[in-house]
Amino acid sequence: MKSGLMWAGRVLLVMVIAIAGMAIFNLCPPDGPWPQPPWCSGSPFNWSFSEPEDVLEEEPTPFVPVVTESREEALVSMAQSLFLSLTSVQTYYDQGLQAMVQFLPGGGGGPMLGGYPGGRGGGRLACVRPFQGSVPFNIPEGFTGPLAEDGFIPAPEGACAAGVRPEVRFVDQSGEPVTGERLAEEEVSTIEFDALTGQNPEVQSLERIISDALQPGDMRLTTAEGWNEALWDSLAGEQQPMDSLMEYQLWNSAETIETLGADSIEARMRSMGIPEVVIEAFRQSDYHGWFASRHAEAENALASMEIIAAFDGDFNGIIEEERSFTLAEPGEMPEFGPMTGSGEIVFDHPTLGEMNFEVEFEWSAWDELGRVNGGELRMIDASAGYEIQISFLPDGTKEGEVLVDGEIIGGVEIIVDGTETSMEFIPKE
């Protein structure tokens, strides 16, 4: 009896030691009809001396220290972000304008009349940002689509810096905005832009229209009146009411387009050995008026852009901008004038609270890489008495100052690396 009890005690002691070891090393028995001990996952028991295996295997959340910055550093950081956003908007619309005004169909003795890269001005579009490369001739879609009644054209999502949603409206030499309502009032018809490019299968291309009009053996082509009947009247019959900014711009270039079209057709006839009597009759025909129902006046030429940049990200607010330019010959690069802007921006800093800025800038010059090298940017937090001034100098240098209640408390170091610009606050010694 006594030996039996001793044997049972030894067995119990071994079990206690085994269970204790399993608890210490978090060892679990295989799944079965028996319940799992309290330190194992899925256990029905709760044991305060241990945690389930799946909890112990979770990595603790790392400690992330809170990085604070002074109001001066925050002000300079905001100036950098705002400057980069404004230059992004400027670049997008500047390059969109360049692509639009450089487009001319055919010309230069080309083999056809129609929009193709070999046309005048067509080879100088490589500078346009890649984002616009998905649309014909790198011209923004908003420029070629029907204008809104108020004339404003929004930039597509992703075209500019994050958190800014800009839109643009163009103004002519007389100071009148180009709007959808105005285009309807002008009652001008032109050959559609899609017909010039030949890239829309739903719109008959200009080359196809010309090919269908000029049939071999047509004796009408031996007289000027015959050319008018066979070709120019047929082309004029394809005119449609203009409804886009692109068609408005082409309307301003109508005389040049009509001359280029005639030159292109004559060059093609000479290359084919067409008799001189036909070519002479062609020269005497009335090729003016086939592209547009009437020609534009000098005051109708585009002269400036009105830009509204709405911020909805780190910043909130609106900055209104204006950019003047001069268009020389059709198909040539525009000559840009100064760019000015002003507005109010609010930034809710995570530690410093709400910061309210009045923003003013005037940029007058740019270098060969498109970087501002003439003008100023000012940001004023009137409630706190803070002001930051950034100057862009013609020699390529940049200067910045931070003021509190009119007193300079530090400078701004501006670092330019390629097309990237960064700013850092330097306390006054």
CSV table of C-alpha atoms in Angstrom, one decimal:
chain,number,residue,atom,x,y,z
A,1,MET,CA,0.0,0.0,0.0
A,2,LYS,CA,2.7,2.4,1.0
A,3,SER,CA,4.8,1.6,-2.1
A,4,GLY,CA,1.8,2.2,-4.3
A,5,LEU,CA,1.3,5.7,-2.8
A,6,MET,CA,5.0,6.4,-3.3
A,7,TRP,CA,4.8,5.4,-7.0
A,8,ALA,CA,1.7,7.5,-7.6
A,9,GLY,CA,3.4,10.5,-5.9
A,10,ARG,CA,6.5,10.1,-8.1
A,11,VAL,CA,4.2,10.1,-11.2
A,12,LEU,CA,2.3,13.2,-10.0
A,13,LEU,CA,5.7,15.0,-9.3
A,14,VAL,CA,6.9,14.2,-12.8
A,15,MET,CA,3.7,15.5,-14.3
A,16,VAL,CA,3.9,18.7,-12.2
A,17,ILE,CA,7.5,19.2,-13.3
A,18,ALA,CA,6.6,18.6,-17.0
A,19,ILE,CA,3.7,21.0,-16.8
A,20,ALA,CA,5.8,23.6,-15.1
A,21,GLY,CA,8.5,23.2,-17.8
A,22,MET,CA,5.9,23.5,-20.6
A,23,ALA,CA,4.6,26.7,-18.9
A,24,ILE,CA,8.1,28.2,-18.5
A,25,PHE,CA,9.0,27.5,-22.2
A,26,ASN,CA,5.5,28.2,-23.6
A,27,LEU,CA,5.2,24.6,-24.9
A,28,CYS,CA,1.8,23.4,-26.0
A,29,PRO,CA,0.5,19.9,-26.6
A,30,PRO,CA,-0.9,18.9,-30.0
A,31,ASP,CA,-4.6,19.6,-30.6
A,32,GLY,CA,-6.9,16.9,-29.4
A,33,PRO,CA,-10.1,16.2,-27.4
A,34,TRP,CA,-8.3,17.7,-24.3
A,35,PRO,CA,-8.4,21.4,-23.5
A,36,GLN,CA,-5.3,23.5,-24.1
A,37,PRO,CA,-3.4,24.8,-21.0
A,38,PRO,CA,-3.9,28.5,-20.2
A,39,TRP,CA,-0.6,29.7,-21.8
A,40,CYS,CA,-1.6,28.3,-25.2
A,41,SER,CA,-3.7,29.8,-28.0
A,42,GLY,CA,-7.4,28.8,-27.9
A,43,SER,CA,-7.2,27.9,-24.2
A,44,PRO,CA,-10.6,28.2,-22.3
A,45,PHE,CA,-8.6,29.0,-19.1
A,46,ASN,CA,-7.2,32.4,-18.1
A,47,TRP,CA,-3.8,32.4,-16.2
A,48,SER,CA,-2.4,35.7,-15.1
A,49,PHE,CA,1.2,34.3,-15.0
A,50,SER,CA,1.4,33.8,-18.8
A,51,GLU,CA,-0.2,35.1,-22.0
A,52,PRO,CA,-1.4,33.1,-25.0
A,53,GLU,CA,1.2,32.3,-27.6
A,54,ASP,CA,-0.3,34.5,-30.3
A,55,VAL,CA,-0.1,37.6,-28.1
A,56,LEU,CA,3.5,36.9,-27.1
A,57,GLU,CA,4.5,36.7,-30.7
A,58,GLU,CA,3.1,40.2,-31.6
A,59,GLU,CA,5.8,42.8,-32.0
A,60,PRO,CA,5.4,45.8,-29.7
A,61,THR,CA,4.4,49.1,-31.3
A,62,PRO,CA,7.6,51.1,-31.8
A,63,PHE,CA,8.0,54.5,-30.1
A,64,VAL,CA,7.9,57.4,-32.5
A,65,PRO,CA,9.3,60.6,-31.0
A,66,VAL,CA,7.3,63.8,-31.8
A,67,VAL,CA,9.4,66.1,-33.9
A,68,THR,CA,8.7,69.7,-33.2
A,69,GLU,CA,9.8,72.8,-35.1
A,70,SER,CA,9.8,76.5,-34.4
A,71,ARG,CA,7.3,78.8,-35.9
A,72,GLU,CA,10.1,80.3,-38.0
A,73,GLU,CA,11.1,76.9,-39.3
A,74,ALA,CA,7.4,76.1,-40.0
A,75,LEU,CA,7.0,79.4,-41.9
A,76,VAL,CA,10.0,78.6,-44.1
A,77,SER,CA,8.8,75.1,-44.7
A,78,MET,CA,5.4,76.4,-45.8
A,79,ALA,CA,7.0,79.0,-48.1
A,80,GLN,CA,9.0,76.2,-49.8
A,81,SER,CA,5.8,74.0,-50.3
A,82,LEU,CA,3.8,76.9,-51.6
A,83,PHE,CA,6.6,78.0,-54.0
A,84,LEU,CA,6.8,74.5,-55.5
A,85,SER,CA,3.1,74.3,-55.9
A,86,LEU,CA,2.8,77.6,-57.6
A,87,THR,CA,5.7,76.8,-60.0
A,88,SER,CA,4.1,73.5,-60.8
A,89,VAL,CA,0.9,75.2,-61.8
A,90,GLN,CA,2.8,77.8,-63.8
A,91,THR,CA,4.7,75.1,-65.7
A,92,TYR,CA,1.7,73.1,-66.6
A,93,TYR,CA,-0.3,76.0,-68.1
A,94,ASP,CA,2.8,77.6,-69.8
A,95,GLN,CA,3.7,74.4,-71.6
A,96,GLY,CA,0.0,73.8,-72.5
A,97,LEU,CA,-0.1,77.2,-74.1
A,98,GLN,CA,3.2,76.6,-75.9
A,99,ALA,CA,1.9,73.3,-77.4
A,100,MET,CA,-1.4,75.0,-78.5
A,101,VAL,CA,0.0,78.0,-80.2
A,102,GLN,CA,2.8,76.1,-82.0
A,103,PHE,CA,0.4,73.8,-83.7
A,104,LEU,CA,-0.3,74.5,-87.4
A,105,PRO,CA,-1.6,72.0,-89.9
A,106,GLY,CA,0.6,71.1,-92.8
A,107,GLY,CA,2.6,73.8,-94.4
A,108,GLY,CA,6.3,74.1,-95.2
A,109,GLY,CA,5.8,72.2,-98.5
A,110,GLY,CA,4.6,69.1,-96.7
A,111,PRO,CA,3.0,66.3,-98.7
A,112,MET,CA,-0.5,66.8,-97.2
A,113,LEU,CA,-2.8,69.2,-95.6
A,114,GLY,CA,-3.5,68.0,-92.1
A,115,GLY,CA,-2.1,68.0,-88.6
A,116,TYR,CA,1.1,66.0,-88.4
A,117,PRO,CA,4.3,66.4,-86.5
A,118,GLY,CA,6.2,67.5,-89.6
A,119,GLY,CA,4.1,70.6,-89.9
A,120,ARG,CA,5.4,74.0,-89.0
A,121,GLY,CA,6.2,74.2,-85.3
A,122,GLY,CA,5.4,70.5,-84.8
A,123,GLY,CA,9.0,69.5,-84.0
A,124,ARG,CA,9.3,71.8,-81.0
A,125,LEU,CA,7.0,70.1,-78.6
A,126,ALA,CA,9.5,67.9,-76.8
A,127,CYS,CA,9.7,70.3,-73.9
A,128,VAL,CA,6.1,69.7,-72.9
A,129,ARG,CA,5.8,67.7,-69.7
A,130,PRO,CA,5.2,64.0,-70.1
A,131,PHE,CA,1.8,64.2,-68.4
A,132,GLN,CA,0.4,65.9,-71.5
A,133,GLY,CA,1.9,63.4,-73.8
A,134,SER,CA,-1.3,61.2,-73.8
A,135,VAL,CA,-3.3,63.7,-75.8
A,136,PRO,CA,-2.8,64.8,-79.4
A,137,PHE,CA,0.2,67.0,-80.0
A,138,ASN,CA,0.6,67.4,-76.2
A,139,ILE,CA,-2.2,69.9,-76.1
A,140,PRO,CA,-4.2,69.6,-72.8
A,141,GLU,CA,-7.6,68.0,-73.3
A,142,GLY,CA,-9.4,71.0,-71.7
A,143,PHE,CA,-7.9,73.2,-74.5
A,144,THR,CA,-9.4,71.1,-77.2
A,145,GLY,CA,-12.8,70.4,-75.7
A,146,PRO,CA,-15.9,72.6,-75.5
A,147,LEU,CA,-15.3,75.7,-73.3
A,148,ALA,CA,-17.4,76.1,-70.2
A,149,GLU,CA,-19.8,79.1,-70.1
A,150,ASP,CA,-17.4,81.0,-67.8
A,151,GLY,CA,-14.3,79.9,-69.9
A,152,PHE,CA,-12.4,78.3,-67.0
A,153,ILE,CA,-10.5,75.1,-67.8
A,154,PRO,CA,-9.5,72.8,-64.9
A,155,ALA,CA,-6.2,71.0,-64.9
A,156,PRO,CA,-6.7,67.2,-64.8
A,157,GLU,CA,-6.0,65.3,-61.6
A,158,GLY,CA,-2.3,64.7,-61.1
A,159,ALA,CA,-1.2,67.4,-63.5
A,160,CYS,CA,0.1,69.7,-60.8
A,161,ALA,CA,1.3,69.4,-57.2
A,162,ALA,CA,-0.7,67.4,-54.7
A,163,GLY,CA,-3.3,69.4,-52.8
A,164,VAL,CA,-3.8,72.1,-55.5
A,165,ARG,CA,-6.6,72.2,-58.0
A,166,PRO,CA,-6.0,75.0,-60.6
A,167,GLU,CA,-8.1,76.2,-63.4
A,168,VAL,CA,-7.3,78.7,-66.2
A,169,ARG,CA,-9.1,81.2,-68.4
A,170,PHE,CA,-7.6,83.1,-71.3
A,171,VAL,CA,-8.1,86.7,-72.1
A,172,ASP,CA,-7.7,88.5,-75.4
A,173,GLN,CA,-5.9,91.8,-76.3
A,174,SER,CA,-9.0,93.8,-75.6
A,175,GLY,CA,-9.2,92.4,-72.1
A,176,GLU,CA,-12.3,90.2,-72.8
A,177,PRO,CA,-12.2,86.6,-71.5
A,178,VAL,CA,-12.6,83.8,-74.0
A,179,THR,CA,-15.7,81.9,-72.7
A,180,GLY,CA,-18.1,79.4,-74.1
A,181,GLU,CA,-20.8,82.1,-74.0
A,182,ARG,CA,-18.6,84.4,-76.0
A,183,LEU,CA,-17.7,81.8,-78.7
A,184,ALA,CA,-21.4,81.4,-79.3
A,185,GLU,CA,-21.9,85.1,-79.6
A,186,GLU,CA,-19.0,85.4,-82.1
A,187,GLU,CA,-21.0,83.1,-84.5
A,188,VAL,CA,-17.8,82.0,-86.2
A,189,SER,CA,-17.4,78.7,-87.9
A,190,THR,CA,-14.1,76.9,-88.6
A,191,ILE,CA,-12.8,73.6,-89.7
A,192,GLU,CA,-12.9,71.3,-86.7
A,193,PHE,CA,-9.6,70.6,-84.8
A,194,ASP,CA,-10.2,66.9,-85.1
A,195,ALA,CA,-10.4,67.2,-88.9
A,196,LEU,CA,-7.0,68.9,-88.9
A,197,THR,CA,-5.3,66.2,-86.8
A,198,GLY,CA,-7.0,63.3,-88.6
A,199,GLN,CA,-6.9,61.3,-85.3
A,200,ASN,CA,-10.6,61.0,-84.6
A,201,PRO,CA,-12.1,58.2,-86.7
A,202,GLU,CA,-15.6,59.7,-86.2
A,203,VAL,CA,-14.5,63.0,-87.9
A,204,GLN,CA,-13.6,63.1,-91.6
A,205,SER,CA,-10.0,64.3,-92.0
A,206,LEU,CA,-9.1,67.3,-94.0
A,207,GLU,CA,-6.8,65.3,-96.2
A,208,ARG,CA,-9.8,62.9,-97.0
A,209,ILE,CA,-12.0,65.9,-97.8
A,210,ILE,CA,-9.5,67.3,-100.2
A,211,SER,CA,-8.8,63.9,-101.8
A,212,ASP,CA,-12.6,63.4,-102.4
A,213,ALA,CA,-13.0,66.9,-103.9
A,214,LEU,CA,-10.1,66.6,-106.3
A,215,GLN,CA,-10.8,63.8,-108.8
A,216,PRO,CA,-8.5,63.0,-111.8
A,217,GLY,CA,-9.8,64.4,-115.1
A,218,ASP,CA,-12.0,67.0,-113.5
A,219,MET,CA,-11.9,69.7,-116.2
A,220,ARG,CA,-13.2,72.3,-113.7
A,221,LEU,CA,-9.6,72.5,-112.3
A,222,THR,CA,-8.4,74.3,-115.4
A,223,THR,CA,-10.2,77.5,-114.3
A,224,ALA,CA,-10.1,79.5,-111.1
A,225,GLU,CA,-13.9,79.3,-110.8
A,226,GLY,CA,-13.7,75.6,-111.2
A,227,TRP,CA,-11.2,75.3,-108.3
A,228,ASN,CA,-13.5,77.4,-106.1
A,229,GLU,CA,-16.5,75.1,-106.9
A,230,ALA,CA,-14.6,71.8,-106.7
A,231,LEU,CA,-12.4,72.5,-103.6
A,232,TRP,CA,-12.7,75.7,-101.7
A,233,ASP,CA,-16.5,75.7,-101.5
A,234,SER,CA,-16.4,72.1,-100.4
A,235,LEU,CA,-14.0,72.8,-97.6
A,236,ALA,CA,-16.0,75.8,-96.5
A,237,GLY,CA,-19.1,73.6,-96.3
A,238,GLU,CA,-17.3,71.5,-93.6
A,239,GLN,CA,-17.0,74.4,-91.2
A,240,GLN,CA,-18.6,74.0,-87.8
A,241,PRO,CA,-19.3,76.6,-85.0
A,242,MET,CA,-16.1,76.9,-83.0
A,243,ASP,CA,-16.5,75.8,-79.3
A,244,SER,CA,-13.0,75.3,-77.9
A,245,LEU,CA,-10.0,77.4,-77.0
A,246,MET,CA,-8.0,75.5,-79.6
A,247,GLU,CA,-10.4,76.4,-82.3
A,248,TYR,CA,-10.4,80.0,-81.1
A,249,GLN,CA,-6.6,80.1,-81.4
A,250,LEU,CA,-6.7,78.6,-84.8
A,251,TRP,CA,-9.3,81.1,-85.8
A,252,ASN,CA,-6.7,83.8,-85.0
A,253,SER,CA,-4.3,82.0,-87.3
A,254,ALA,CA,-6.9,81.4,-90.1
A,255,GLU,CA,-5.1,83.6,-92.7
A,256,THR,CA,-1.8,81.8,-92.2
A,257,ILE,CA,-3.5,78.3,-92.2
A,258,GLU,CA,-5.3,79.1,-95.5
A,259,THR,CA,-2.1,80.2,-97.1
A,260,LEU,CA,-0.2,77.1,-95.8
A,261,GLY,CA,-3.0,74.9,-97.1
A,262,ALA,CA,-2.8,76.4,-100.6
A,263,ASP,CA,1.0,76.2,-100.6
A,264,SER,CA,0.9,72.5,-99.5
A,265,ILE,CA,-1.6,71.6,-102.3
A,266,GLU,CA,0.5,73.5,-104.9
A,267,ALA,CA,3.7,71.7,-103.8
A,268,ARG,CA,1.9,68.3,-104.0
A,269,MET,CA,0.7,69.1,-107.6
A,270,ARG,CA,4.1,70.1,-108.7
A,271,SER,CA,5.6,66.9,-107.3
A,272,MET,CA,3.1,65.0,-109.3
A,273,GLY,CA,3.8,66.8,-112.6
A,274,ILE,CA,0.4,68.5,-112.9
A,275,PRO,CA,0.2,70.7,-116.1
A,276,GLU,CA,1.1,74.4,-115.5
A,277,VAL,CA,-2.3,75.5,-116.8
A,278,VAL,CA,-4.0,73.7,-113.8
A,279,ILE,CA,-1.5,75.2,-111.3
A,280,GLU,CA,-2.0,78.7,-112.8
A,281,ALA,CA,-5.8,78.3,-112.4
A,282,PHE,CA,-5.2,77.2,-108.8
A,283,ARG,CA,-3.2,80.3,-108.1
A,284,GLN,CA,-6.0,82.5,-109.4
A,285,SER,CA,-8.6,80.8,-107.3
A,286,ASP,CA,-10.0,82.3,-104.1
A,287,TYR,CA,-8.4,80.1,-101.3
A,288,HIS,CA,-9.3,82.7,-98.6
A,289,GLY,CA,-12.2,81.8,-96.4
A,290,TRP,CA,-12.2,78.0,-96.6
A,291,PHE,CA,-10.9,77.6,-93.0
A,292,ALA,CA,-13.0,80.2,-91.2
A,293,SER,CA,-16.2,81.9,-92.0
A,294,ARG,CA,-14.6,85.2,-91.2
A,295,HIS,CA,-11.1,86.3,-90.0
A,296,ALA,CA,-10.2,87.5,-86.5
A,297,GLU,CA,-9.3,91.0,-85.7
A,298,ALA,CA,-5.9,91.9,-84.0
A,299,GLU,CA,-7.7,92.5,-80.7
A,300,ASN,CA,-9.0,88.9,-80.7
A,301,ALA,CA,-5.5,87.5,-80.2
A,302,LEU,CA,-4.8,85.8,-76.9
A,303,ALA,CA,-2.8,88.0,-74.4
A,304,SER,CA,-3.0,86.6,-70.9
A,305,MET,CA,-4.0,83.8,-68.6
A,306,GLU,CA,-6.2,84.1,-65.4
A,307,ILE,CA,-5.4,81.2,-63.0
A,308,ILE,CA,-7.3,80.3,-59.9
A,309,ALA,CA,-5.3,77.9,-57.7
A,310,ALA,CA,-7.5,76.3,-55.0
A,311,PHE,CA,-5.6,74.6,-52.3
A,312,ASP,CA,-7.1,71.6,-50.4
A,313,GLY,CA,-4.4,69.7,-48.7
A,314,ASP,CA,-1.7,70.9,-46.3
A,315,PHE,CA,-2.9,74.3,-47.2
A,316,ASN,CA,-6.5,75.6,-47.6
A,317,GLY,CA,-7.4,78.7,-49.5
A,318,ILE,CA,-7.2,80.3,-53.0
A,319,ILE,CA,-4.5,82.2,-54.8
A,320,GLU,CA,-5.5,84.1,-58.0
A,321,GLU,CA,-2.8,84.6,-60.6
A,322,GLU,CA,-2.3,86.4,-63.9
A,323,ARG,CA,0.3,85.7,-66.6
A,324,SER,CA,0.7,87.9,-69.7
A,325,PHE,CA,2.2,86.7,-73.0
A,326,THR,CA,2.7,87.9,-76.6
A,327,LEU,CA,2.0,85.7,-79.6
A,328,ALA,CA,4.2,86.6,-82.6
A,329,GLU,CA,3.9,84.6,-85.8
A,330,PRO,CA,1.4,81.7,-85.8
A,331,GLY,CA,3.2,78.5,-84.9
A,332,GLU,CA,6.0,80.2,-83.0
A,333,MET,CA,6.8,80.1,-79.3
A,334,PRO,CA,5.0,82.7,-77.1
A,335,GLU,CA,6.9,85.4,-75.3
A,336,PHE,CA,5.9,85.3,-71.7
A,337,GLY,CA,5.6,88.4,-69.5
A,338,PRO,CA,5.5,88.6,-65.7
A,339,MET,CA,3.4,86.4,-63.5
A,340,THR,CA,1.6,87.9,-60.4
A,341,GLY,CA,-0.6,86.5,-57.8
A,342,SER,CA,-2.2,87.1,-54.4
A,343,GLY,CA,-4.5,85.3,-52.0
A,344,GLU,CA,-5.0,83.9,-48.5
A,345,ILE,CA,-3.8,80.5,-47.3
A,346,VAL,CA,-4.5,78.7,-44.0
A,347,PHE,CA,-2.3,76.0,-42.6
A,348,ASP,CA,-3.2,74.0,-39.5
A,349,HIS,CA,0.2,73.1,-38.0
A,350,PRO,CA,0.1,69.9,-35.8
A,351,THR,CA,1.9,71.7,-32.8
A,352,LEU,CA,1.8,75.4,-33.5
A,353,GLY,CA,-1.9,75.6,-34.4
A,354,GLU,CA,-3.5,77.5,-37.2
A,355,MET,CA,-1.3,79.8,-39.3
A,356,ASN,CA,-2.9,82.3,-41.6
A,357,PHE,CA,-0.9,83.7,-44.5
A,358,GLU,CA,-1.5,86.6,-46.9
A,359,VAL,CA,0.4,85.7,-50.0
A,360,GLU,CA,1.8,88.0,-52.7
A,361,PHE,CA,4.2,87.3,-55.5
A,362,GLU,CA,5.5,88.8,-58.7
A,363,TRP,CA,7.9,86.9,-60.9
A,364,SER,CA,9.4,88.6,-63.9
A,365,ALA,CA,12.2,86.4,-65.3
A,366,TRP,CA,13.0,82.7,-65.7
A,367,ASP,CA,16.3,80.9,-66.7
A,368,GLU,CA,16.7,78.4,-69.5
A,369,LEU,CA,15.5,75.6,-67.2
A,370,GLY,CA,12.3,77.5,-66.4
A,371,ARG,CA,13.4,78.4,-62.9
A,372,VAL,CA,12.4,81.8,-61.5
A,373,ASN,CA,15.3,84.2,-61.4
A,374,GLY,CA,13.6,87.5,-61.1
A,375,GLY,CA,10.9,88.7,-58.6
A,376,GLU,CA,9.6,88.2,-55.1
A,377,LEU,CA,7.4,86.0,-52.9
A,378,ARG,CA,6.0,87.3,-49.6
A,379,MET,CA,4.0,85.5,-46.9
A,380,ILE,CA,2.6,87.4,-44.0
A,381,ASP,CA,1.0,85.9,-40.8
A,382,ALA,CA,-0.5,89.2,-39.5
A,383,SER,CA,-1.9,87.7,-36.3
A,384,ALA,CA,1.5,86.6,-35.2
A,385,GLY,CA,3.5,89.5,-36.7
A,386,TYR,CA,5.5,87.1,-38.9
A,387,GLU,CA,6.7,87.8,-42.4
A,388,ILE,CA,8.9,86.0,-44.9
A,389,GLN,CA,10.3,87.6,-48.0
A,390,ILE,CA,12.0,85.6,-50.8
A,391,SER,CA,13.9,87.5,-53.6
A,392,PHE,CA,14.9,85.9,-56.9
A,393,LEU,CA,17.8,87.8,-58.5
A,394,PRO,CA,18.8,88.0,-62.2
A,395,ASP,CA,22.3,86.7,-61.4
A,396,GLY,CA,20.7,83.4,-60.3
A,397,THR,CA,21.1,84.0,-56.5
A,398,LYS,CA,18.2,83.9,-54.1
A,399,GLU,CA,17.8,85.7,-50.8
A,400,GLY,CA,15.3,85.3,-48.0
A,401,GLU,CA,14.5,87.0,-44.7
A,402,VAL,CA,12.2,86.2,-41.8
A,403,LEU,CA,10.8,89.2,-39.9
A,404,VAL,CA,8.9,89.5,-36.6
A,405,ASP,CA,7.0,92.8,-36.1
A,406,GLY,CA,9.2,94.3,-38.8
A,407,GLU,CA,12.5,93.1,-37.3
A,408,ILE,CA,14.8,90.6,-39.1
A,409,ILE,CA,15.3,87.6,-37.0
A,410,GLY,CA,16.9,85.3,-39.5
A,411,GLY,CA,17.5,84.4,-43.1
A,412,VAL,CA,16.5,81.7,-45.6
A,413,GLU,CA,19.0,79.5,-47.3
A,414,ILE,CA,17.7,78.6,-50.7
A,415,ILE,CA,19.3,75.6,-52.4
A,416,VAL,CA,18.6,74.9,-56.1
A,417,ASP,CA,19.5,71.5,-57.5
A,418,GLY,CA,18.4,71.1,-61.1
A,419,THR,CA,14.7,72.0,-61.1
A,420,GLU,CA,14.3,71.3,-57.4
A,421,THR,CA,14.3,74.1,-54.8
A,422,SER,CA,14.6,73.7,-51.0
A,423,MET,CA,14.6,76.3,-48.2
A,424,GLU,CA,16.0,76.3,-44.7
A,425,PHE,CA,15.7,78.8,-41.9
A,426,ILE,CA,19.0,80.3,-40.6
A,427,PRO,CA,18.7,82.1,-37.2
A,428,LYS,CA,20.3,85.6,-37.0
A,429,GLU,CA,23.5,85.5,-35.0
